[in-house]
Short mmCIF file of C-alpha atoms in Angstrom, two decimals:
data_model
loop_
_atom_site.label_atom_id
_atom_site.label_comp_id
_atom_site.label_asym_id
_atom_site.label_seq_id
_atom_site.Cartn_x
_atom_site.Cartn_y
_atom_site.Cartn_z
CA UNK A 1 -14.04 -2.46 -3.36
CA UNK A 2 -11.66 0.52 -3.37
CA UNK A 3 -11.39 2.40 -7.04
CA UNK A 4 -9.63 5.44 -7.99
CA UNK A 5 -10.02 7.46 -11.23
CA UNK A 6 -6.78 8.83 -12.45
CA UNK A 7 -6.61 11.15 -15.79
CA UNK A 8 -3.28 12.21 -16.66
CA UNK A 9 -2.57 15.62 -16.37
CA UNK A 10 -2.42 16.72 -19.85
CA UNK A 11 -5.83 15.01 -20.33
CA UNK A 12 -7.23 16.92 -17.86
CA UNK A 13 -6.43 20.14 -19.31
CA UNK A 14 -8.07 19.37 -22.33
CA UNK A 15 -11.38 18.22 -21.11
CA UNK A 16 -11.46 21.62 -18.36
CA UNK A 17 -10.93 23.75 -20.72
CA UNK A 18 -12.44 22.05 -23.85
CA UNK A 19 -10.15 22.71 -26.44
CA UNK A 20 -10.32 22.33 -29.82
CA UNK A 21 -7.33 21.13 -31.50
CA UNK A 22 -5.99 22.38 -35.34
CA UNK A 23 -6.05 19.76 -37.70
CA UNK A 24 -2.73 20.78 -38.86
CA UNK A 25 0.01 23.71 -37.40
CA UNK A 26 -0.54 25.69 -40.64
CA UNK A 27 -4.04 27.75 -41.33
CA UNK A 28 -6.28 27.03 -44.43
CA UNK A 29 -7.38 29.05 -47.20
CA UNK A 30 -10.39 28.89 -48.98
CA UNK A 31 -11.62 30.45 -52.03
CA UNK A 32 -8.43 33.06 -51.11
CA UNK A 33 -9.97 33.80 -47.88
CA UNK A 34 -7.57 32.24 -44.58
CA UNK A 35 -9.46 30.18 -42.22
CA UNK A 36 -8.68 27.88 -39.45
CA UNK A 37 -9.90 24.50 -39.37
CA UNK A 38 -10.32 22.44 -36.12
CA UNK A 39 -10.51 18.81 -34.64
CA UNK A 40 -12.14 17.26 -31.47
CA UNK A 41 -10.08 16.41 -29.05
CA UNK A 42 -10.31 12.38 -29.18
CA UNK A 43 -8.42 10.95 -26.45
CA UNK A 44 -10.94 11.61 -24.26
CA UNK A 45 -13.37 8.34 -23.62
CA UNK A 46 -16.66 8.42 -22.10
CA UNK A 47 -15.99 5.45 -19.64
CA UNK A 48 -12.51 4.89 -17.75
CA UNK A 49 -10.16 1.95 -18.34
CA UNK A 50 -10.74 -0.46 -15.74
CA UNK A 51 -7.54 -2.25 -14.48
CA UNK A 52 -6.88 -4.30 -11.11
CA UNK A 53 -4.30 -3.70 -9.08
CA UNK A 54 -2.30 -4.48 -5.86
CA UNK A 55 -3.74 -2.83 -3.23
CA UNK A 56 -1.22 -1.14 -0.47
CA UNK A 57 -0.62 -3.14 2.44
CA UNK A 58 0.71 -0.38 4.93
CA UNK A 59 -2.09 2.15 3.49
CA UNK A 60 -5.44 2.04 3.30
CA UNK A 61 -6.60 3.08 -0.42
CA UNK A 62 -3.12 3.27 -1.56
CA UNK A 63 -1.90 1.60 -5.07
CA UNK A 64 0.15 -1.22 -3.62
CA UNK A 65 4.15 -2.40 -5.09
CA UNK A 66 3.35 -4.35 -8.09
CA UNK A 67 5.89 -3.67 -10.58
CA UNK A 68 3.61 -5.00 -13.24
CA UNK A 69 0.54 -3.13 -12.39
CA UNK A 70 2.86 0.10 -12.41
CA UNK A 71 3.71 -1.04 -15.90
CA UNK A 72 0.58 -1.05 -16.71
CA UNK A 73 -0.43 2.40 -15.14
CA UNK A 74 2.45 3.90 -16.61
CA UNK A 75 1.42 2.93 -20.19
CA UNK A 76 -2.04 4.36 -19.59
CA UNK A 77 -0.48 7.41 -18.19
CA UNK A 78 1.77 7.62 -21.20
CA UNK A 79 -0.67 7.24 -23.40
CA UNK A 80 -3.33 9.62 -21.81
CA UNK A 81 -5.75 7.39 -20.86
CA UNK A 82 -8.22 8.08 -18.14
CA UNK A 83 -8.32 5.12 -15.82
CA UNK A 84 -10.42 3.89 -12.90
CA UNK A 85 -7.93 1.56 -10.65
CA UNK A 86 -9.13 -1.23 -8.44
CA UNK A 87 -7.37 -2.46 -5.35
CA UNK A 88 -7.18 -5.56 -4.76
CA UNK A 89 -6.69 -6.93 -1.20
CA UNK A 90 -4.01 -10.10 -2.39
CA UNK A 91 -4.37 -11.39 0.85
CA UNK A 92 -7.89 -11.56 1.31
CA UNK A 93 -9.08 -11.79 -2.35
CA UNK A 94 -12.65 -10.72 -2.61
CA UNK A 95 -14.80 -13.34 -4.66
CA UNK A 96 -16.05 -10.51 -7.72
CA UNK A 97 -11.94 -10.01 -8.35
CA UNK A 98 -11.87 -14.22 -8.68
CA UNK A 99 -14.44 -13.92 -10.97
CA UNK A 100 -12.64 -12.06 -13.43
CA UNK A 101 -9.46 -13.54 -12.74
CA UNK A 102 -9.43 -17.26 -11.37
CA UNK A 103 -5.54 -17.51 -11.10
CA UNK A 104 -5.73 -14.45 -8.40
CA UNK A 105 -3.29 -12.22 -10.09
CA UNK A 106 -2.74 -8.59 -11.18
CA UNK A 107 -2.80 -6.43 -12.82
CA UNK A 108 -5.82 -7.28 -15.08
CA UNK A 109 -7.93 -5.02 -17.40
CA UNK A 110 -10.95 -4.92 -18.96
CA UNK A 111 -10.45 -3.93 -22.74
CA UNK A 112 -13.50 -4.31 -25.45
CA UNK A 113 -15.65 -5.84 -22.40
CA UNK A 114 -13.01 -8.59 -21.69
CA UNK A 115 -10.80 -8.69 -18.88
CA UNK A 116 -7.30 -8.85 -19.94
CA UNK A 117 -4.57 -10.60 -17.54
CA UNK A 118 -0.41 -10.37 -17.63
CA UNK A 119 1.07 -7.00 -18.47
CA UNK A 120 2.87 -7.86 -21.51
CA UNK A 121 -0.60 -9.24 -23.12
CA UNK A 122 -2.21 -5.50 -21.84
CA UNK A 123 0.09 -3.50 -22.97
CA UNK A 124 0.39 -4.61 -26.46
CA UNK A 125 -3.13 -4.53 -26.64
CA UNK A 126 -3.22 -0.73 -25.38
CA UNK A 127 -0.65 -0.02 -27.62
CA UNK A 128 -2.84 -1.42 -30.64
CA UNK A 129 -6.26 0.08 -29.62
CA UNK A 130 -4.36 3.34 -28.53
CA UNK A 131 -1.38 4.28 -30.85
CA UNK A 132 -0.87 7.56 -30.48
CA UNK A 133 1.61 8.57 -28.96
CA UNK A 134 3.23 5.20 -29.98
CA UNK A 135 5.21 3.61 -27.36
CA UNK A 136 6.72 0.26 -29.50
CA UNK A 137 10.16 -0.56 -28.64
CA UNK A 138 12.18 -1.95 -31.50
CA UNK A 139 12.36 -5.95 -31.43
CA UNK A 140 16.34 -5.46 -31.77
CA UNK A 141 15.84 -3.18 -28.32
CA UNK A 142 12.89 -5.12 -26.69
CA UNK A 143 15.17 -7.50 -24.81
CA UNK A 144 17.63 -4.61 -23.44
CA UNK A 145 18.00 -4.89 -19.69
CA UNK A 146 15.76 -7.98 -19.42
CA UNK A 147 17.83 -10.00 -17.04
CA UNK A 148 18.57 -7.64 -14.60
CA UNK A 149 14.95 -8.10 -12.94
CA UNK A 150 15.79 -11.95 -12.00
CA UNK A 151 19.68 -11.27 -11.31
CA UNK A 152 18.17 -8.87 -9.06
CA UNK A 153 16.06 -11.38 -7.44
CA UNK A 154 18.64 -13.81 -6.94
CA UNK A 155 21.05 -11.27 -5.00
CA UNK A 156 18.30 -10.26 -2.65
CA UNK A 157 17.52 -13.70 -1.71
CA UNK A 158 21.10 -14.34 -1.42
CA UNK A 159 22.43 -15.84 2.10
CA UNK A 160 26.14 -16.49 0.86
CA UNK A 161 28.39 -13.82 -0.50
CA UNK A 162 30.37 -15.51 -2.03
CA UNK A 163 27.88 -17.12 -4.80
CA UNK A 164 28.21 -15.16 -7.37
CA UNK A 165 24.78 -13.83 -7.51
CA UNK A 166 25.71 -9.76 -6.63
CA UNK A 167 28.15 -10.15 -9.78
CA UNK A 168 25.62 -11.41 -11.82
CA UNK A 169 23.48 -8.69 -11.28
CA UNK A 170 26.73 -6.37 -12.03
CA UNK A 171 27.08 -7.62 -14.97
CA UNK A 172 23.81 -7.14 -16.41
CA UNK A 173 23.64 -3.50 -15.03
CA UNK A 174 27.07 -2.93 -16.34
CA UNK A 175 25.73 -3.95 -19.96
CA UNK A 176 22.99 -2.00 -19.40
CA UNK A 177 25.55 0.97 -18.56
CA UNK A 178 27.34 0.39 -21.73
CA UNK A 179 24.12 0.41 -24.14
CA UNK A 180 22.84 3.43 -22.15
CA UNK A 181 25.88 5.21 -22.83
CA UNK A 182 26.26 4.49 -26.53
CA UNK A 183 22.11 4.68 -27.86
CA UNK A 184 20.68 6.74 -24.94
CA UNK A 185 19.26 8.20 -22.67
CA UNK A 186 16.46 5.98 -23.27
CA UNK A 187 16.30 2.23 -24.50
CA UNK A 188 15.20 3.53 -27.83
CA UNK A 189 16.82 6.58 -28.18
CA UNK A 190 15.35 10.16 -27.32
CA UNK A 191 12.07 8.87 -26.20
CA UNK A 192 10.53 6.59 -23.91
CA UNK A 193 9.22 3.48 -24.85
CA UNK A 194 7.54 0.12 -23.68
CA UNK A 195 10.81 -1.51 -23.15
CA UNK A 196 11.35 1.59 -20.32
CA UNK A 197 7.96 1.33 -18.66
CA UNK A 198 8.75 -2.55 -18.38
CA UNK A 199 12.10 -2.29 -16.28
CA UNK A 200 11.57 0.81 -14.84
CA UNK A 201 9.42 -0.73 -12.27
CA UNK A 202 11.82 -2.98 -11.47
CA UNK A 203 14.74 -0.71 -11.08
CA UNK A 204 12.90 1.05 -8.42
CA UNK A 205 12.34 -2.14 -6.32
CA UNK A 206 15.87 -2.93 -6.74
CA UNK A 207 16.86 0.52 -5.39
CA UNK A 208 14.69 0.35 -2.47
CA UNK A 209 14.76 -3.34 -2.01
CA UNK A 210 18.76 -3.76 -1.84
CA UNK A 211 19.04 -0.80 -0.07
CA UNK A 212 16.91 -1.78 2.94
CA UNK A 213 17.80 -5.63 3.27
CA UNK A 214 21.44 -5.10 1.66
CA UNK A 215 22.66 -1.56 2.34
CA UNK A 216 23.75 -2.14 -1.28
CA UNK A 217 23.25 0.19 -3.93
CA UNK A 218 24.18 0.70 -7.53
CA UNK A 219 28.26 1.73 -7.93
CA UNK A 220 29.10 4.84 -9.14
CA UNK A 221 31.11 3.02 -11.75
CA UNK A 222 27.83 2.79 -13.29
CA UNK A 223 27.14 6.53 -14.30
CA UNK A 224 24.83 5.79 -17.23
CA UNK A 225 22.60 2.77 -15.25
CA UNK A 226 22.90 5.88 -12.14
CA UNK A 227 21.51 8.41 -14.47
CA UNK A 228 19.00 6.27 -16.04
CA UNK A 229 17.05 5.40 -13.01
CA UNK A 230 17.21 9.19 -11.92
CA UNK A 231 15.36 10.33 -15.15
CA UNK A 232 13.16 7.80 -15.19
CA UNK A 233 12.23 7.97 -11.37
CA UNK A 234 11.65 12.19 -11.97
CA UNK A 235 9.14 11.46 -14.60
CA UNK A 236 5.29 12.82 -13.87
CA UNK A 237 3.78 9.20 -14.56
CA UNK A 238 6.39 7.31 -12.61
CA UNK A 239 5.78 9.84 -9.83
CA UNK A 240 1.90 9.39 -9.82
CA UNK A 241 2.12 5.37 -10.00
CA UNK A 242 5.25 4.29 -8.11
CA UNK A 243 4.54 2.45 -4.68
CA UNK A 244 5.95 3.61 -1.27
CA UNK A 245 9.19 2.55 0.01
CA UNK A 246 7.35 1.26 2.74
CA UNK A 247 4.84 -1.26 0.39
CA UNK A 248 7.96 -2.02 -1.76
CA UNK A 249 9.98 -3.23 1.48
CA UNK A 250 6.69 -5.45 2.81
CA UNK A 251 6.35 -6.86 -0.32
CA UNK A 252 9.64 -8.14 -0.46
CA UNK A 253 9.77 -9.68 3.00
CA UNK A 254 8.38 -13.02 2.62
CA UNK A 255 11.51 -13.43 -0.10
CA UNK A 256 14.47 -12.36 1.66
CA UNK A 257 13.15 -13.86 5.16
CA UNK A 258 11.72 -17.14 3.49
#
């Protein structure tokens, strides 16, 4: 069984170095006399997250190109949580990963001493055992970009031009484009959210996915959608959980030949 432990960099910092952290920017006084007062540093757990997750099929003990384990990953990351990743052959499923998860699927994670399948059901539950920093999306904003993941599909399994499906998917990233522009640069504003780590995932097996199979890409009539996925792609937790080109490619093989 192949496991890394990942701590996000900021975490990392903190437990080197053993800060304490003020309880508040401004310094106490007491009985006329200024003090400082001081916190622990509580992110910090004593035992890493567990979560299961696509292993790499082109590289040995390499995360593989699950857009929903990245999801997942990228909330922990977000959120500062150290985490101890198991890959998970999905070819060759070892028995101990159908113990904990009969159906076969990932990413799963073991939260209060239950393991906890489907990324939407994990990360709300991260986001109400961890809320700081909070990552809740609106519900008016929740459901921005959501059809672009299957419009995507449909294009890249596509074998007629003509069928509409590569202006379907322009029309969802075009609306995408237009809320973008208007309530950006992120779904909910200034800040990322859930909603963000959701598609993001998916944007960046669109990109490489299209690219290779299609030599299609998104227009530049699309500045905002353009922009988006540049931002997002640059960030230091995308970075540290994205999959290779190469796993993303392989993984969607079996579609686009099938």
């Amino acid at each position: 069984m192949a496991t890394a432990v990942a701590l996000s960099s900021s975490l990392k910092h903190h437990l080197v170095l053993g800060i304490r952290i003020p309880q508040s920017p401004a310094l106490c006084r007491r009985n006329g006399t200024r003090i400082s007062t001081f916190r622990s540093f509580t992110v910090a757990m004593a035992t890493p997250l567990e979560v299961c997750v696509k292993a790499s099929v082109t590289t040995p003990n390499k995360l593989g190109d699950c857009p929903f384990c990245q999801r997942v990953l990228l909330t922990m990351e977000e959120k500062h949580l150290p985490y101890d990743m198991k890959l998970v052959d999905l070819a060759n499923k070892p028995e101990w990963f159908l113990q904990i998860s009969p159906e076969g699927k990932v990413p799963v994670a073991k939260l209060d001493e239950k393991w906890v399948p489907d990324s939407d059901v994990i990360a709300q539950s991260l986001e109400e055992k961890y809320p700081d920093p909070p990552l809740v999306t609106p519900p008016e904003k929740a459901s921005v970009g959501s059809k672009i993941f299957s419009t995507f599909i449909g294009f890249l399994k596509s074998k007629d031009p003509s069928d509409g499906t590569e202006q379907a998917l322009l029309n969802e990233l075009s609306s995408f484009n237009d809320y973008i522009k208007e309530n950006g640069p992120f779904i909910n504003g200034e800040k990322v959210s859930a909603a963000d780590l959701s598609l993001a995932p998916k944007l960046y097996h669109l990109e490489i996915a299209l690219g290779h199979y299609k030599k299609w890409s998104v227009p530049d009539t699309l500045p905002y959608t353009k922009s988006y996925m540049k931002t997002i792609f640059s960030m230091e937790s995308f970075v540290k959980t994205r999959a290779s080109p190469d796993d993303v490619i392989e993984g969607w093989r079996p579609k686009v030949m099938g």
